[in-house]
Amino acid sequence: MISALDLFKIGIGPSSSHTVGPMRAACNFARQVQESGLLPEVQRVQIKLYGSLSATGIGHGTDRAVIAGLMGQQPDQADPDQLTQAVDAVQLDARLPLAGTHSVTFDWQRDLQFQPVSLPRHPNAMRLAVSGQDGKVLFENTYYSIGGGFVVDEAQAAEGQTGAAREEVELPFDDAEQMLALCRQHNLRLADLVLRNERTWRPEAETRAALLEIWATMRACVARGLRQEGVLPGGLSVERRAPGMYRRLNRRDALPNLITQTFSAMDWVNLYALAVNEENAAGGRVVTAPTNGAAGIIPAVLHYFMDFQRGANDDDVVDFLLAATAIGVLLKRNASISGAEVGCQGEVGSACAMAAAGLTQVLGGTPEQVENAAEIGLEHNLGLTCDPVGGLVQVPCIERNAMGAIKAINAAQLALSGDGKHKVSLDTAIRTMRDTGRDMLDKYKETSRGGLAVAYAEC
């Protein structure tokens, strides 16, 4: 099983698969070199990025993330502003402090290579190696960033590992049908089922505290996104819209009329989603939910509930995230949350399904209604391609989060209007996403070689 704290990770933008994952992999590699006692012998470090990491690596900050990881930085602990300065210094001085302590010469052009080919196990692959004075390789390993910040190395990938904890939980389930059967058998809400399983890793109080910390990080990301002005980095000259929209909404809502009251909630949901993903695009602190590219959907929908539902409290936050976790576990296990593997349906589609489930849970939905909401959220994102313009997580990614959040709320409303019975099951929708991703051409899977990425360049 996958823990909620594996699924929701505190990290930095702009991408969980292209930034957070590679940074974690590089940090693990540096630690292995240090623990093996080889660090004093290292004279050169070589980095090779393959497949999607090569195609959109510069726009997604993969090259800089790997350097940061080799310096011993972790995405959940690093200060984004200080990290930028530290990586800039490596490029300027041509010196890399491996594991934060051992300085080696590093030629950004020679020692960091972008390979257009893909490795067999996953399109997000990177190979790291260190060599000694005579040029002989001392240690090397291949890593796969499999989506949502999850990372496996070559040996783990060969064993079919997922980068998550492998302990047996109290109430395991492999699909939604089993999940619902367990809820009925034990008379549990979906959030309660997941909480029982989280006891495998930590006491219940620690899980609750950790999830509230996740929510605090999401709120801080929204708040910072509402304050930051200017143009996003990367060369597309995309203006931050959240601060101006925030000021306009505050002025408008001070003088409400029927129209503004009708659209107020939706406008605030759009604002929250934009604020998060503009922060993500700028390399700020975000929570993978379940990925960075889709990081704004769950915070926006949870903000919507907390702001507009009278009496909402911390227990609701925990229940929301736990129910979302149940759906995220199924999506990752039985399909993918990686845009490079199945397109944006695996990122925005997954986040939409998770948010719809969380909202339905805290609005009092039955497990069957929660499952129905998740299915609706996923079904209406099937086939969504990942085609970021310029290889940046900006266009159409930022607006796509706002659309995904609105879809999630509508999915919850539709599910709550029924009794949980529906024609297409969540398991069927997940299998369809997996199969659609397999059929999708690679140019639509986070390579910026098709779709809007190409159409924009042709304009």
Coordinates of C-alpha atoms in Angstrom, one line a residue:
M1 CA 0.0 0.0 0.0
I2 CA 1.0 3.6 -0.4
S3 CA 0.8 6.0 2.6
A4 CA -0.9 9.3 2.4
L5 CA 2.5 10.9 3.3
D6 CA 4.0 9.2 0.3
L7 CA 1.3 10.5 -2.0
F8 CA 1.4 14.1 -0.6
K9 CA 5.0 15.3 -0.5
I10 CA 6.2 18.7 0.4
G11 CA 8.6 19.8 -2.4
I12 CA 9.5 22.5 -4.8
G13 CA 8.3 23.4 -8.3
P14 CA 7.9 23.1 -11.2
S15 CA 7.5 19.3 -11.5
S16 CA 7.3 16.3 -9.3
S17 CA 8.6 13.9 -11.9
H18 CA 11.1 16.3 -13.5
T19 CA 12.2 18.3 -10.4
V20 CA 11.3 16.6 -7.1
G21 CA 12.0 13.0 -8.3
P22 CA 15.4 13.8 -9.9
M23 CA 16.5 15.8 -6.9
R24 CA 15.7 12.9 -4.6
A25 CA 17.4 10.4 -6.8
A26 CA 20.6 12.6 -7.1
C27 CA 20.6 13.1 -3.3
N28 CA 20.3 9.4 -2.8
F29 CA 23.1 8.8 -5.2
A30 CA 25.4 11.3 -3.5
R31 CA 24.6 9.7 -0.1
Q32 CA 25.5 6.2 -1.5
V33 CA 28.8 7.5 -2.8
Q34 CA 29.6 9.0 0.6
E35 CA 28.5 6.0 2.6
S36 CA 30.6 3.7 0.4
G37 CA 33.7 5.6 1.3
L38 CA 34.4 6.6 -2.3
L39 CA 33.8 10.3 -1.9
P40 CA 37.5 11.4 -1.5
E41 CA 38.4 9.6 -4.7
V42 CA 35.8 11.2 -6.9
Q43 CA 37.2 13.6 -9.5
R44 CA 34.3 13.8 -12.0
V45 CA 30.5 13.5 -11.9
Q46 CA 28.5 12.7 -15.0
I47 CA 24.8 13.1 -15.6
K48 CA 22.7 11.7 -18.4
L49 CA 19.0 12.5 -18.8
Y50 CA 16.9 10.3 -21.0
G51 CA 13.5 10.4 -22.7
S52 CA 11.0 13.0 -21.3
L53 CA 13.6 14.2 -18.8
S54 CA 15.8 15.1 -21.8
A55 CA 13.0 16.5 -23.9
T56 CA 11.6 19.0 -21.3
G57 CA 14.3 18.8 -18.7
I58 CA 15.5 22.4 -19.1
G59 CA 12.0 23.9 -19.0
H60 CA 11.1 21.7 -16.0
G61 CA 14.4 22.5 -14.2
T62 CA 15.6 18.9 -14.2
D63 CA 19.2 19.8 -14.8
R64 CA 19.2 22.2 -11.9
A65 CA 17.3 19.8 -9.7
V66 CA 19.9 17.0 -10.2
I67 CA 22.8 19.4 -9.4
A68 CA 20.9 20.4 -6.2
G69 CA 20.4 16.8 -5.2
L70 CA 24.1 15.9 -5.8
M71 CA 24.9 18.8 -3.4
G72 CA 22.9 16.9 -0.8
Q73 CA 19.7 19.0 -1.0
Q74 CA 16.3 17.4 -0.5
P75 CA 13.1 19.0 -2.0
D76 CA 11.2 19.0 1.2
Q77 CA 13.9 20.8 3.1
A78 CA 15.6 23.1 0.7
D79 CA 14.8 26.8 0.6
P80 CA 13.8 27.6 -3.0
D81 CA 15.5 31.0 -3.1
Q82 CA 18.8 29.8 -1.6
L83 CA 18.8 26.8 -3.8
T84 CA 18.7 29.0 -6.9
Q85 CA 21.8 30.9 -5.8
A86 CA 23.7 27.7 -4.9
V87 CA 23.0 26.0 -8.3
D88 CA 23.9 29.3 -10.1
A89 CA 27.2 29.2 -8.3
V90 CA 28.0 25.7 -9.6
Q91 CA 27.4 26.9 -13.2
L92 CA 29.4 30.1 -12.6
D93 CA 32.4 28.5 -10.7
A94 CA 32.4 25.1 -12.5
R95 CA 32.8 23.5 -9.1
L96 CA 30.2 21.0 -7.6
P97 CA 30.2 20.3 -3.8
L98 CA 29.3 16.6 -4.1
A99 CA 27.2 15.5 -1.0
G100 CA 27.8 19.1 0.2
T101 CA 31.4 18.4 1.2
H102 CA 33.6 17.2 -1.6
S103 CA 34.3 19.8 -4.3
V104 CA 34.9 18.5 -7.9
T105 CA 35.3 20.2 -11.2
F106 CA 32.0 20.3 -13.1
D107 CA 31.6 21.4 -16.7
W108 CA 27.9 22.1 -17.2
Q109 CA 28.1 21.4 -21.0
R110 CA 30.4 18.3 -20.8
D111 CA 29.2 16.6 -17.7
L112 CA 25.5 17.1 -18.1
Q113 CA 24.1 15.4 -21.2
F114 CA 20.6 15.3 -22.7
Q115 CA 20.0 12.0 -24.4
P116 CA 16.9 12.0 -26.8
V117 CA 16.4 8.2 -26.5
S118 CA 14.2 6.5 -23.9
L119 CA 15.3 3.7 -21.6
P120 CA 13.0 0.6 -21.6
R121 CA 11.6 0.8 -18.0
H122 CA 10.2 4.3 -17.9
P123 CA 10.4 7.5 -20.1
N124 CA 11.7 9.5 -17.1
A125 CA 15.2 8.1 -16.7
M126 CA 18.6 9.4 -15.5
R127 CA 22.0 7.8 -15.2
L128 CA 24.5 9.1 -12.7
A129 CA 28.2 8.1 -12.5
V130 CA 31.3 9.2 -10.6
S131 CA 34.9 8.5 -11.7
G132 CA 38.3 8.8 -10.2
Q133 CA 41.7 10.3 -11.2
D134 CA 42.3 7.7 -14.0
G135 CA 38.8 8.2 -15.4
K136 CA 37.7 4.8 -14.2
V137 CA 34.0 4.7 -13.1
L138 CA 33.9 4.3 -9.3
F139 CA 30.1 4.0 -8.9
E140 CA 27.0 4.5 -11.2
N141 CA 23.3 3.9 -11.0
T142 CA 20.2 4.5 -13.1
Y143 CA 17.1 6.0 -11.7
Y144 CA 13.5 6.3 -12.8
S145 CA 11.3 9.2 -11.7
I146 CA 7.9 7.5 -12.0
G147 CA 5.6 10.3 -11.2
G148 CA 4.5 12.3 -8.1
G149 CA 8.1 12.5 -6.8
F150 CA 8.4 8.7 -6.5
V151 CA 11.8 7.3 -7.5
V152 CA 13.2 3.8 -8.1
D153 CA 16.7 2.8 -9.1
E154 CA 17.6 0.1 -11.6
A155 CA 17.4 -2.8 -9.1
Q156 CA 14.1 -1.6 -7.6
A157 CA 12.6 -1.1 -11.1
A158 CA 13.6 -4.7 -12.0
E159 CA 11.7 -6.0 -9.0
G160 CA 8.6 -4.0 -9.8
Q161 CA 8.9 -1.7 -6.8
T162 CA 6.9 1.6 -6.8
G163 CA 9.1 3.8 -4.6
A164 CA 6.6 3.6 -1.7
A165 CA 6.5 1.6 1.5
R166 CA 5.8 -2.1 1.1
E167 CA 4.5 -3.1 4.6
E168 CA 1.3 -5.1 4.9
V169 CA -1.5 -2.9 6.1
E170 CA -4.5 -3.9 8.2
L171 CA -7.2 -3.6 5.4
P172 CA -5.4 -4.0 2.0
F173 CA -7.3 -3.4 -1.2
D174 CA -6.2 -3.7 -4.8
D175 CA -9.1 -2.0 -6.6
A176 CA -12.2 0.1 -5.9
E177 CA -14.4 -3.0 -5.7
Q178 CA -12.4 -4.4 -2.8
M179 CA -12.2 -1.0 -1.2
L180 CA -16.0 -0.6 -1.1
A181 CA -16.4 -4.2 0.1
L182 CA -14.1 -3.5 3.0
C183 CA -16.1 -0.3 3.9
R184 CA -19.3 -2.3 3.9
Q185 CA -17.8 -5.2 5.8
H186 CA -16.4 -3.1 8.6
N187 CA -19.0 -0.3 8.5
L188 CA -16.3 2.3 7.7
R189 CA -16.3 5.6 5.9
L190 CA -13.6 5.7 3.2
A191 CA -11.5 8.1 5.2
D192 CA -11.7 5.8 8.2
L193 CA -10.5 2.8 6.1
V194 CA -7.4 4.7 5.0
L195 CA -6.7 5.9 8.5
R196 CA -6.8 2.4 9.8
N197 CA -4.1 1.5 7.2
E198 CA -2.0 4.5 8.1
R199 CA -1.5 2.9 11.5
T200 CA 1.0 0.6 9.8
W201 CA 3.5 3.4 9.6
R202 CA 2.7 5.7 12.6
P203 CA 0.2 6.4 15.4
E204 CA -3.0 8.0 14.4
A205 CA -2.2 11.3 16.1
E206 CA 1.0 11.6 14.0
T207 CA -0.8 10.9 10.8
R208 CA -3.3 13.7 11.7
A209 CA -0.6 16.1 12.6
A210 CA 1.3 15.3 9.4
L211 CA -1.8 15.8 7.2
L212 CA -2.5 19.2 8.9
E213 CA 1.1 20.2 8.1
I214 CA 0.5 19.3 4.5
W215 CA -2.6 21.5 4.6
A216 CA -0.6 24.3 6.2
T217 CA 1.9 24.1 3.4
M218 CA -0.9 24.2 0.8
R219 CA -2.3 27.3 2.5
A220 CA 1.1 29.0 2.6
C221 CA 1.6 28.3 -1.1
V222 CA -1.8 29.9 -1.9
A223 CA -1.0 32.9 0.3
R224 CA 2.4 33.4 -1.3
G225 CA 0.9 33.1 -4.7
L226 CA -1.6 35.8 -4.0
R227 CA 1.3 38.2 -3.1
Q228 CA 3.8 37.6 -5.8
E229 CA 3.7 39.9 -8.8
G230 CA 5.5 39.9 -12.1
V231 CA 6.4 37.5 -15.0
L232 CA 7.1 33.8 -14.5
P233 CA 10.5 32.6 -15.5
G234 CA 11.3 30.6 -18.6
G235 CA 10.9 33.0 -21.5
L236 CA 7.2 32.7 -22.3
S237 CA 6.5 36.1 -20.5
V238 CA 3.5 34.6 -18.7
E239 CA 2.2 37.2 -16.2
R240 CA 1.1 36.1 -12.8
R241 CA -2.6 36.7 -12.6
A242 CA -3.5 35.6 -9.1
P243 CA -2.6 38.9 -7.2
G244 CA -4.6 41.1 -9.5
M245 CA -7.5 38.7 -9.5
Y246 CA -7.4 38.6 -5.7
R247 CA -7.7 42.4 -5.5
R248 CA -10.6 42.4 -8.0
L249 CA -12.5 39.7 -6.1
N250 CA -12.1 41.5 -2.8
R251 CA -13.4 44.7 -4.3
R252 CA -16.3 43.0 -6.1
D253 CA -17.4 40.9 -3.1
A254 CA -17.6 44.0 -0.9
L255 CA -20.5 45.1 -3.1
P256 CA -22.3 41.8 -3.8
N257 CA -25.3 41.4 -6.1
L258 CA -27.1 38.3 -7.4
I259 CA -24.6 37.6 -10.2
T260 CA -21.5 38.0 -8.0
Q261 CA -23.0 35.8 -5.3
T262 CA -23.8 33.1 -7.9
F263 CA -20.2 33.0 -9.3
S264 CA -18.3 34.0 -6.2
A265 CA -17.3 30.5 -5.0
M266 CA -16.2 29.4 -8.5
D267 CA -14.1 32.6 -8.9
W268 CA -12.3 31.9 -5.6
V269 CA -11.7 28.3 -6.6
N270 CA -10.1 29.5 -9.9
L271 CA -8.0 32.0 -7.9
Y272 CA -6.7 29.4 -5.5
A273 CA -5.7 27.0 -8.3
L274 CA -3.9 29.8 -10.2
A275 CA -2.1 30.9 -7.1
V276 CA -0.7 27.5 -6.4
N277 CA 0.4 26.7 -10.0
E278 CA 1.9 30.1 -10.5
E279 CA 4.0 29.4 -7.5
N280 CA 4.9 26.0 -8.8
A281 CA 5.9 27.4 -12.2
A282 CA 8.2 29.8 -10.4
G283 CA 9.9 27.0 -8.5
G284 CA 8.3 27.8 -5.2
R285 CA 7.2 25.5 -2.3
V286 CA 4.3 23.3 -3.2
V287 CA 2.8 19.9 -2.2
T288 CA 2.7 17.2 -4.8
A289 CA -1.0 16.4 -5.0
P290 CA -0.4 13.9 -6.5
T291 CA 2.0 15.7 -8.8
N292 CA 3.3 19.2 -9.1
G293 CA 1.8 19.8 -12.5
A294 CA -1.6 19.2 -10.9
A295 CA -0.7 20.6 -7.5
G296 CA -3.4 23.3 -7.5
I297 CA -6.5 21.2 -7.8
I298 CA -6.7 19.6 -4.3
P299 CA -5.8 22.8 -2.4
A300 CA -8.3 24.8 -4.4
V301 CA -11.2 22.4 -3.7
L302 CA -10.2 22.0 -0.1
H303 CA -10.0 25.8 0.3
Y304 CA -13.5 26.0 -1.3
F305 CA -14.9 23.7 1.4
M306 CA -13.1 25.3 4.3
D307 CA -14.1 28.8 3.2
F308 CA -17.7 28.2 2.2
Q309 CA -18.8 25.4 4.5
R310 CA -20.0 26.7 7.8
G311 CA -18.3 24.8 10.7
A312 CA -15.5 23.3 8.7
N313 CA -12.6 22.3 10.9
D314 CA -9.3 20.3 11.0
D315 CA -11.1 17.0 11.1
D316 CA -12.6 17.8 7.7
V317 CA -9.1 18.5 6.4
V318 CA -7.9 15.1 7.6
D319 CA -10.9 13.3 6.2
F320 CA -10.6 15.1 2.8
L321 CA -7.0 14.1 2.4
L322 CA -7.5 10.5 3.5
A323 CA -10.4 9.9 1.1
A324 CA -8.3 11.5 -1.7
T325 CA -5.5 9.2 -0.7
A326 CA -7.6 6.1 -1.3
I327 CA -8.3 7.2 -4.8
G328 CA -4.7 8.2 -5.4
V329 CA -3.4 4.8 -4.3
L330 CA -5.7 3.1 -6.9
L331 CA -4.6 5.4 -9.7
K332 CA -0.9 5.0 -9.0
R333 CA -1.1 1.3 -8.6
N334 CA -3.4 0.4 -11.5
A335 CA -2.6 3.1 -14.0
S336 CA -0.1 6.0 -13.5
I337 CA 0.1 9.5 -12.2
S338 CA 3.0 10.3 -14.6
G339 CA 2.4 12.7 -17.4
A340 CA 5.4 11.2 -19.3
E341 CA 3.7 7.8 -19.1
V342 CA 0.0 8.4 -19.7
G343 CA -0.3 12.2 -20.5
C344 CA -2.0 14.8 -18.4
Q345 CA -5.0 12.5 -17.7
G346 CA -2.6 10.9 -15.2
E347 CA -1.9 14.2 -13.5
V348 CA -4.9 16.6 -13.7
G349 CA -7.3 13.7 -14.2
S350 CA -6.0 11.9 -11.1
A351 CA -6.0 15.1 -9.0
C352 CA -9.5 15.9 -10.1
A353 CA -10.7 12.4 -9.1
M354 CA -8.9 12.7 -5.8
A355 CA -10.3 16.1 -5.0
A356 CA -13.8 15.0 -6.0
A357 CA -13.5 12.1 -3.6
G358 CA -12.3 14.2 -0.8
L359 CA -15.0 16.8 -1.2
T360 CA -17.7 14.1 -1.4
Q361 CA -16.4 12.6 1.8
V362 CA -16.5 15.8 3.9
L363 CA -20.0 16.6 2.5
G364 CA -21.2 13.4 4.0
G365 CA -21.1 11.1 1.0
T366 CA -21.2 7.3 1.4
P367 CA -18.3 5.3 0.2
E368 CA -20.3 4.5 -3.0
Q369 CA -20.9 8.2 -3.6
V370 CA -17.2 8.9 -3.0
E371 CA -16.2 6.3 -5.5
N372 CA -18.8 7.6 -8.0
A373 CA -17.4 11.2 -7.6
A374 CA -13.9 10.0 -8.3
E375 CA -15.0 8.1 -11.4
I376 CA -16.8 11.2 -12.8
G377 CA -13.8 13.3 -12.1
L378 CA -11.5 10.9 -13.9
E379 CA -13.8 10.0 -16.7
H380 CA -14.1 13.5 -18.0
N381 CA -10.3 13.9 -18.2
L382 CA -9.7 10.8 -20.1
G383 CA -7.4 11.3 -23.1
L384 CA -6.0 14.6 -21.8
T385 CA -2.6 15.1 -23.3
C386 CA 0.5 16.6 -21.7
D387 CA 1.8 19.2 -24.2
P388 CA 3.4 22.0 -22.2
V389 CA 4.4 25.0 -24.4
G390 CA 8.2 25.5 -24.3
G391 CA 8.6 22.6 -22.0
L392 CA 7.4 24.8 -19.1
V393 CA 4.8 24.0 -16.6
Q394 CA 2.8 27.1 -17.4
V395 CA 0.7 26.9 -20.6
P396 CA -1.8 25.2 -20.5
C397 CA -0.9 23.7 -17.1
I398 CA -1.8 26.6 -14.8
E399 CA -5.3 27.1 -16.2
R400 CA -5.8 23.4 -16.5
N401 CA -5.6 23.2 -12.7
A402 CA -8.4 25.7 -12.4
M403 CA -10.6 23.7 -14.8
G404 CA -9.8 20.5 -13.0
A405 CA -10.8 22.0 -9.6
I406 CA -14.2 23.1 -11.0
K407 CA -14.7 19.7 -12.5
A408 CA -14.0 18.1 -9.2
I409 CA -16.6 20.2 -7.4
N410 CA -19.2 19.4 -10.1
A411 CA -18.3 15.7 -9.9
A412 CA -19.0 15.7 -6.2
Q413 CA -22.3 17.5 -6.7
L414 CA -23.4 15.0 -9.3
A415 CA -22.4 12.0 -7.1
L416 CA -24.2 13.4 -4.1
S417 CA -27.3 13.9 -6.1
G418 CA -27.5 10.1 -6.6
D419 CA -27.2 7.0 -4.5
G420 CA -23.7 5.9 -5.6
K421 CA -25.0 3.5 -8.3
H422 CA -23.6 4.2 -11.8
K423 CA -22.8 2.4 -15.1
V424 CA -19.0 2.9 -15.3
S425 CA -17.0 1.9 -12.3
L426 CA -13.9 3.7 -11.0
D427 CA -11.9 0.5 -11.8
T428 CA -13.1 0.6 -15.4
A429 CA -12.2 4.3 -15.7
I430 CA -8.7 3.7 -14.2
R431 CA -8.1 0.8 -16.6
T432 CA -9.3 3.0 -19.5
M433 CA -6.8 5.7 -18.5
R434 CA -4.0 3.2 -18.4
D435 CA -4.9 1.8 -21.8
T436 CA -5.4 5.3 -23.3
G437 CA -2.0 6.3 -22.1
R438 CA -0.4 3.2 -23.7
D439 CA -2.1 4.1 -27.0
M440 CA -1.2 7.8 -26.8
L441 CA 1.7 8.9 -29.0
D442 CA 4.9 9.9 -27.1
K443 CA 4.7 13.4 -28.5
Y444 CA 1.7 14.0 -26.3
K445 CA 3.4 12.7 -23.1
E446 CA 5.5 15.5 -21.6
T447 CA 7.9 15.9 -24.5
S448 CA 6.6 19.2 -26.0
R449 CA 6.8 17.7 -29.4
G450 CA 3.1 17.7 -30.2
G451 CA -0.3 19.4 -29.4
L452 CA -0.3 22.9 -28.1
A453 CA 3.4 22.9 -27.6
V454 CA 3.9 22.7 -31.4
A455 CA 0.8 24.7 -32.4
Y456 CA 1.9 27.7 -30.3
A457 CA 5.4 27.6 -32.0
E458 CA 3.7 27.6 -35.4
C459 CA 1.6 30.7 -34.6

